[in-house]
Amino acid sequence: MNLMCPARILLLPGDVVEAAVGDRIAQVYAGPFEAAAGARLAERLGVRLTVVPELVRRSDDELQAIADLHRGETVIVLGVDLGLRLPAVVEHNGDGWTRVPSDNELTLATYEQAAEKFRDSIPKEPGPLLMELMDLLAERVGPGARVLELGSGTGRGALELERRGMTVRRTDAAASFIQMMRADGYDADRLNALTDDFGGPYDAVFASAVFLHFDRAQLADVLRKAVRAAPLLAFTTREGKGEEWSNRFLDLPRYFVMWQEEPLRGLLADTGWTVDHLTRDEGRNGGWFQVLASRAV
């Protein structure tokens, strides 16, 4: 038996309703109790479903058999409990199945290591177009509005929002930034926008230079969560084409996803948002979009 996994296996929970699937999926596999969920997912993705009766009882053998059938492809498997937090991409390391860090998780690892260096690398104050976006948001929500900030980082954005009369829930997925904000005297909550519930309701969701670390399917999932949490969304993200890994400024790798205006507008519309304001700015590492959107009626 080939112990090295020749395929990417994406494990999803058996009760999956929506899934952020960034890869091209070759097939969906499910155990007997997950067959209905598997059928819905396979239909949505336009691929075939195979129900594997022994998937739960003989997980290791069945996963290896699936991997051997799909060399160089990505498949989804529902109904396997390997003791991992799902969703998870797994591979066989010779001793057993292990979780493969995602692009976003590798980027988070960089921020965990380089939070102070990141703080030193960014301007002390936001640029004029980001300030304008905050002004527009303040006008829309009014004084005292409750705002969820995703990816607060150093806390620079939250301070500007609070200067405009808003009450900000600071959050970040990196423990290093949570510790930094708390050391500066502010409350901050550990929240991963990809895996955690947003809570709420809020008057708005704000995210500056955060969505650029999510692949296109992940961003769609985050936007759907945001539309359930608040009627307004303000964010900035990178303009450009494709994706890239970069060691700029931190000397450690970060994953970036760029957007063109029309696909970005299309994604917002597909996830329940209407674009009220969109401007473009040229930054030190390329173009940026500043977006204010409202929940579609």
Coordinates of C-alpha atoms in Angstrom, one line a residue:
M1 CA 0.0 0.0 0.0
N2 CA 1.3 3.5 -0.9
L3 CA 1.6 5.3 2.4
M4 CA 2.1 8.7 1.0
C5 CA -1.2 10.4 0.2
P6 CA -1.4 11.2 -3.5
A7 CA -4.6 13.3 -3.2
R8 CA -5.9 16.2 -1.2
I9 CA -8.6 15.0 1.1
L10 CA -10.9 17.7 2.5
L11 CA -12.7 16.4 5.6
L12 CA -16.0 18.1 6.3
P13 CA -18.5 17.6 9.2
G14 CA -21.3 15.2 8.4
D15 CA -24.0 17.8 8.9
V16 CA -22.4 20.3 6.5
V17 CA -24.9 22.8 5.1
E18 CA -22.6 25.3 3.4
A19 CA -18.9 24.7 2.7
A20 CA -16.1 27.1 1.6
V21 CA -14.5 24.9 -1.1
G22 CA -11.6 26.7 -2.8
D23 CA -10.2 23.8 -4.8
R24 CA -11.7 22.1 -7.9
I25 CA -13.4 19.0 -6.4
A26 CA -13.2 15.7 -8.2
Q27 CA -15.8 13.8 -6.2
V28 CA -17.6 13.6 -2.9
Y29 CA -17.5 10.6 -0.6
A30 CA -19.7 10.0 2.4
G31 CA -20.5 7.4 5.1
P32 CA -24.1 6.0 5.2
F33 CA -25.4 8.5 7.8
E34 CA -24.0 11.5 5.8
A35 CA -25.4 10.3 2.4
A36 CA -28.1 13.0 2.3
A37 CA -25.8 15.8 3.1
G38 CA -23.3 14.4 0.6
A39 CA -25.9 14.3 -2.1
R40 CA -26.8 17.9 -1.6
L41 CA -23.1 19.0 -1.6
A42 CA -22.3 16.9 -4.7
E43 CA -25.2 18.4 -6.6
R44 CA -24.1 21.9 -5.7
L45 CA -20.6 21.2 -6.8
G46 CA -21.7 19.3 -9.9
V47 CA -19.7 16.1 -9.1
R48 CA -20.5 12.5 -8.3
L49 CA -21.3 11.2 -4.8
T50 CA -20.1 7.8 -3.7
V51 CA -21.4 6.3 -0.4
V52 CA -18.8 4.2 1.4
P53 CA -20.5 1.8 3.9
E54 CA -17.3 1.0 5.8
L55 CA -16.0 4.6 6.0
V56 CA -16.6 5.0 9.7
R57 CA -15.5 1.5 10.8
R58 CA -12.4 1.3 8.6
S59 CA -11.5 5.0 8.2
D60 CA -7.8 4.6 7.6
D61 CA -8.1 1.9 4.9
E62 CA -11.0 3.6 3.1
L63 CA -9.3 7.0 3.1
Q64 CA -6.2 5.5 1.7
A65 CA -8.2 3.7 -1.0
I66 CA -9.9 7.0 -1.9
A67 CA -6.5 8.8 -2.0
D68 CA -5.1 6.1 -4.3
L69 CA -8.0 6.7 -6.8
H70 CA -7.5 10.4 -7.0
R71 CA -3.8 11.2 -7.5
G72 CA -3.3 14.9 -7.9
E73 CA -6.9 15.7 -7.3
T74 CA -9.0 17.1 -4.4
V75 CA -11.9 15.1 -3.0
I76 CA -14.4 15.8 -0.1
V77 CA -15.1 13.1 2.5
L78 CA -18.0 13.4 5.0
G79 CA -18.4 11.3 8.1
V80 CA -14.8 10.6 9.2
D81 CA -13.7 11.5 12.8
L82 CA -9.9 11.7 13.0
G83 CA -10.0 13.8 16.1
L84 CA -9.4 17.0 14.1
R85 CA -11.2 20.3 14.0
L86 CA -13.1 20.3 10.8
P87 CA -12.9 21.4 8.0
A88 CA -9.4 19.9 7.6
V89 CA -7.2 18.8 4.7
V90 CA -5.3 15.6 5.5
E91 CA -2.5 13.6 4.1
H92 CA -0.8 10.4 5.2
N93 CA 2.7 10.8 6.7
G94 CA 3.6 7.2 7.0
D95 CA 2.4 6.7 10.5
G96 CA -1.1 8.0 10.1
W97 CA -3.3 10.8 8.8
T98 CA -2.2 14.3 9.7
R99 CA -3.7 17.7 9.1
V100 CA -2.2 19.9 6.4
P101 CA -2.1 23.6 7.4
S102 CA -4.2 25.8 5.0
D103 CA -2.8 28.9 3.3
N104 CA -4.7 31.0 5.9
E105 CA -3.3 29.1 8.8
L106 CA 0.3 29.5 7.5
T107 CA -0.4 33.3 7.2
L108 CA -1.7 33.4 10.8
A109 CA 1.5 31.6 11.9
T110 CA 3.4 34.5 10.4
Y111 CA 1.4 37.1 12.4
E112 CA 1.9 35.0 15.5
Q113 CA 5.6 35.3 15.1
A114 CA 5.9 38.8 13.8
A115 CA 3.2 40.9 15.4
E116 CA 5.6 43.6 16.7
K117 CA 7.4 43.7 13.4
F118 CA 4.1 44.2 11.7
R119 CA 3.2 47.1 14.0
D120 CA 6.5 48.7 13.2
S121 CA 6.0 48.2 9.4
I122 CA 2.6 49.9 9.0
P123 CA 1.9 53.7 9.0
K124 CA 1.0 55.2 12.3
E125 CA -2.3 56.5 10.9
P126 CA -4.7 55.1 8.2
G127 CA -4.5 56.7 4.7
P128 CA -6.9 59.4 3.6
L129 CA -9.3 57.1 1.7
L130 CA -9.5 54.6 4.6
M131 CA -10.3 57.6 6.8
E132 CA -13.0 58.6 4.3
L133 CA -14.5 55.1 4.5
M134 CA -14.6 55.3 8.3
D135 CA -16.3 58.7 8.0
L136 CA -18.9 57.3 5.7
L137 CA -19.6 54.4 8.0
A138 CA -19.9 56.8 11.0
E139 CA -22.5 58.8 9.1
R140 CA -24.5 55.8 8.3
V141 CA -24.6 54.1 11.7
G142 CA -24.6 57.2 14.0
P143 CA -23.0 57.7 17.5
G144 CA -22.9 54.7 19.8
A145 CA -23.3 52.1 17.0
R146 CA -21.9 48.7 17.8
V147 CA -19.3 47.6 15.3
L148 CA -17.6 44.2 15.0
E149 CA -14.1 44.6 13.7
L150 CA -12.6 41.5 12.1
G151 CA -8.8 41.3 12.2
S152 CA -8.2 44.2 14.5
G153 CA -4.4 43.5 14.5
T154 CA -2.6 46.3 16.3
G155 CA -5.9 48.0 17.1
R156 CA -5.2 51.1 15.0
G157 CA -8.5 50.9 13.1
A158 CA -10.6 50.4 16.2
L159 CA -9.2 53.6 17.7
E160 CA -10.2 55.6 14.6
L161 CA -13.7 54.1 14.7
E162 CA -14.1 55.0 18.3
R163 CA -13.0 58.6 17.7
R164 CA -15.9 58.7 15.3
G165 CA -18.3 57.7 18.1
M166 CA -18.7 54.0 17.5
T167 CA -18.4 51.2 20.0
V168 CA -16.0 48.5 18.7
R169 CA -15.6 44.9 19.5
R170 CA -12.0 44.2 18.7
T171 CA -11.2 40.7 17.4
D172 CA -8.4 38.8 15.8
A173 CA -7.5 35.2 14.9
A174 CA -3.9 35.7 16.0
A175 CA -3.2 35.4 19.8
S176 CA -0.2 37.7 19.4
F177 CA -2.5 40.6 18.3
I178 CA -5.0 39.9 21.1
Q179 CA -2.1 40.1 23.7
M180 CA -0.9 43.3 22.1
M181 CA -4.3 45.0 22.3
R182 CA -4.9 43.9 25.8
A183 CA -1.4 45.1 26.8
D184 CA -2.4 48.5 25.4
G185 CA -5.4 48.4 27.8
Y186 CA -8.2 47.3 25.4
D187 CA -10.6 44.4 25.5
A188 CA -10.1 42.0 22.6
D189 CA -11.6 38.7 21.7
R190 CA -10.0 35.8 19.8
L191 CA -12.2 35.2 16.8
N192 CA -11.3 33.4 13.6
A193 CA -13.6 34.8 10.8
L194 CA -13.4 31.5 8.9
T195 CA -14.3 29.1 11.7
D196 CA -16.1 31.1 14.4
D197 CA -19.6 32.5 14.8
F198 CA -19.7 36.3 14.6
G199 CA -22.3 36.8 17.3
G200 CA -24.3 40.0 17.2
P201 CA -26.4 41.5 16.0
Y202 CA -24.2 44.5 15.3
D203 CA -24.8 47.8 13.4
A204 CA -21.8 47.1 11.1
V205 CA -18.9 44.8 10.4
F206 CA -15.5 46.4 9.7
A207 CA -12.5 44.7 8.2
S208 CA -9.4 46.5 7.0
A209 CA -6.8 44.5 5.1
V210 CA -8.2 41.2 6.3
F211 CA -10.2 39.8 3.4
L212 CA -7.1 39.7 1.2
H213 CA -5.9 36.6 3.2
F214 CA -9.0 34.6 2.3
D215 CA -9.3 32.5 -0.8
R216 CA -12.4 33.2 -3.0
A217 CA -14.6 30.5 -1.5
Q218 CA -13.5 31.4 2.0
L219 CA -14.4 35.1 1.4
A220 CA -17.8 34.1 0.1
D221 CA -18.4 32.2 3.4
V222 CA -17.3 35.2 5.5
L223 CA -19.5 37.6 3.6
R224 CA -22.5 35.3 4.2
K225 CA -21.7 35.3 7.9
A226 CA -21.3 39.0 7.9
V227 CA -24.7 39.6 6.2
R228 CA -26.4 37.7 9.0
A229 CA -24.5 39.7 11.7
A230 CA -25.0 43.3 10.5
P231 CA -26.8 45.4 7.9
L232 CA -23.6 47.3 6.9
L233 CA -20.2 46.2 5.9
A234 CA -17.1 48.3 5.4
F235 CA -13.8 46.8 4.3
T236 CA -10.6 47.2 2.3
T237 CA -8.9 44.6 0.1
R238 CA -6.2 44.3 -2.6
E239 CA -6.8 45.1 -6.2
G240 CA -5.0 42.9 -8.8
K241 CA -5.2 39.5 -10.4
G242 CA -4.6 36.0 -9.0
E243 CA -3.0 35.0 -5.7
E244 CA 0.5 35.3 -4.4
W245 CA 2.8 34.4 -1.5
S246 CA 5.0 37.2 -0.3
N247 CA 7.6 37.8 2.4
R248 CA 7.3 41.6 2.1
F249 CA 7.9 43.6 5.2
L250 CA 7.8 40.7 7.7
D251 CA 10.4 38.3 6.1
L252 CA 7.9 35.5 6.6
P253 CA 5.3 34.2 4.2
R254 CA 1.8 35.5 3.9
Y255 CA -0.9 34.5 1.4
F256 CA -2.6 37.3 -0.6
V257 CA -5.7 37.2 -2.9
M258 CA -6.3 40.1 -5.3
W259 CA -9.6 41.2 -6.8
Q260 CA -10.8 43.0 -9.9
E261 CA -13.8 45.4 -9.4
E262 CA -16.5 43.5 -11.3
P263 CA -15.8 40.0 -9.8
L264 CA -15.7 41.7 -6.3
R265 CA -19.1 43.4 -6.9
G266 CA -20.5 40.1 -8.2
L267 CA -19.4 38.2 -5.1
L268 CA -20.9 40.9 -2.8
A269 CA -24.2 40.7 -4.7
D270 CA -24.2 36.9 -4.6
T271 CA -23.7 36.9 -0.8
G272 CA -26.5 39.4 0.0
W273 CA -24.8 42.8 -0.3
T274 CA -25.4 46.0 -2.3
V275 CA -22.4 48.2 -2.9
D276 CA -23.0 51.7 -1.8
H277 CA -19.5 53.1 -2.1
L278 CA -16.4 51.8 -3.8
T279 CA -13.1 53.8 -4.3
R280 CA -9.7 52.8 -5.4
D281 CA -6.4 53.8 -3.9
E282 CA -2.8 53.2 -4.9
G283 CA -0.8 51.9 -1.9
R284 CA 2.9 51.0 -1.4
N285 CA 2.3 47.5 -2.7
G286 CA -0.4 48.0 -5.3
G287 CA -4.0 49.1 -5.6
W288 CA -6.6 48.9 -2.9
F289 CA -10.4 48.9 -2.8
Q290 CA -12.4 50.7 -0.1
V291 CA -15.9 49.4 0.0
L292 CA -19.1 50.2 2.0
A293 CA -22.0 47.8 1.4
S294 CA -25.4 47.4 2.8
R295 CA -27.5 44.3 3.3
A296 CA -29.7 43.7 0.2
V297 CA -33.4 44.0 0.9

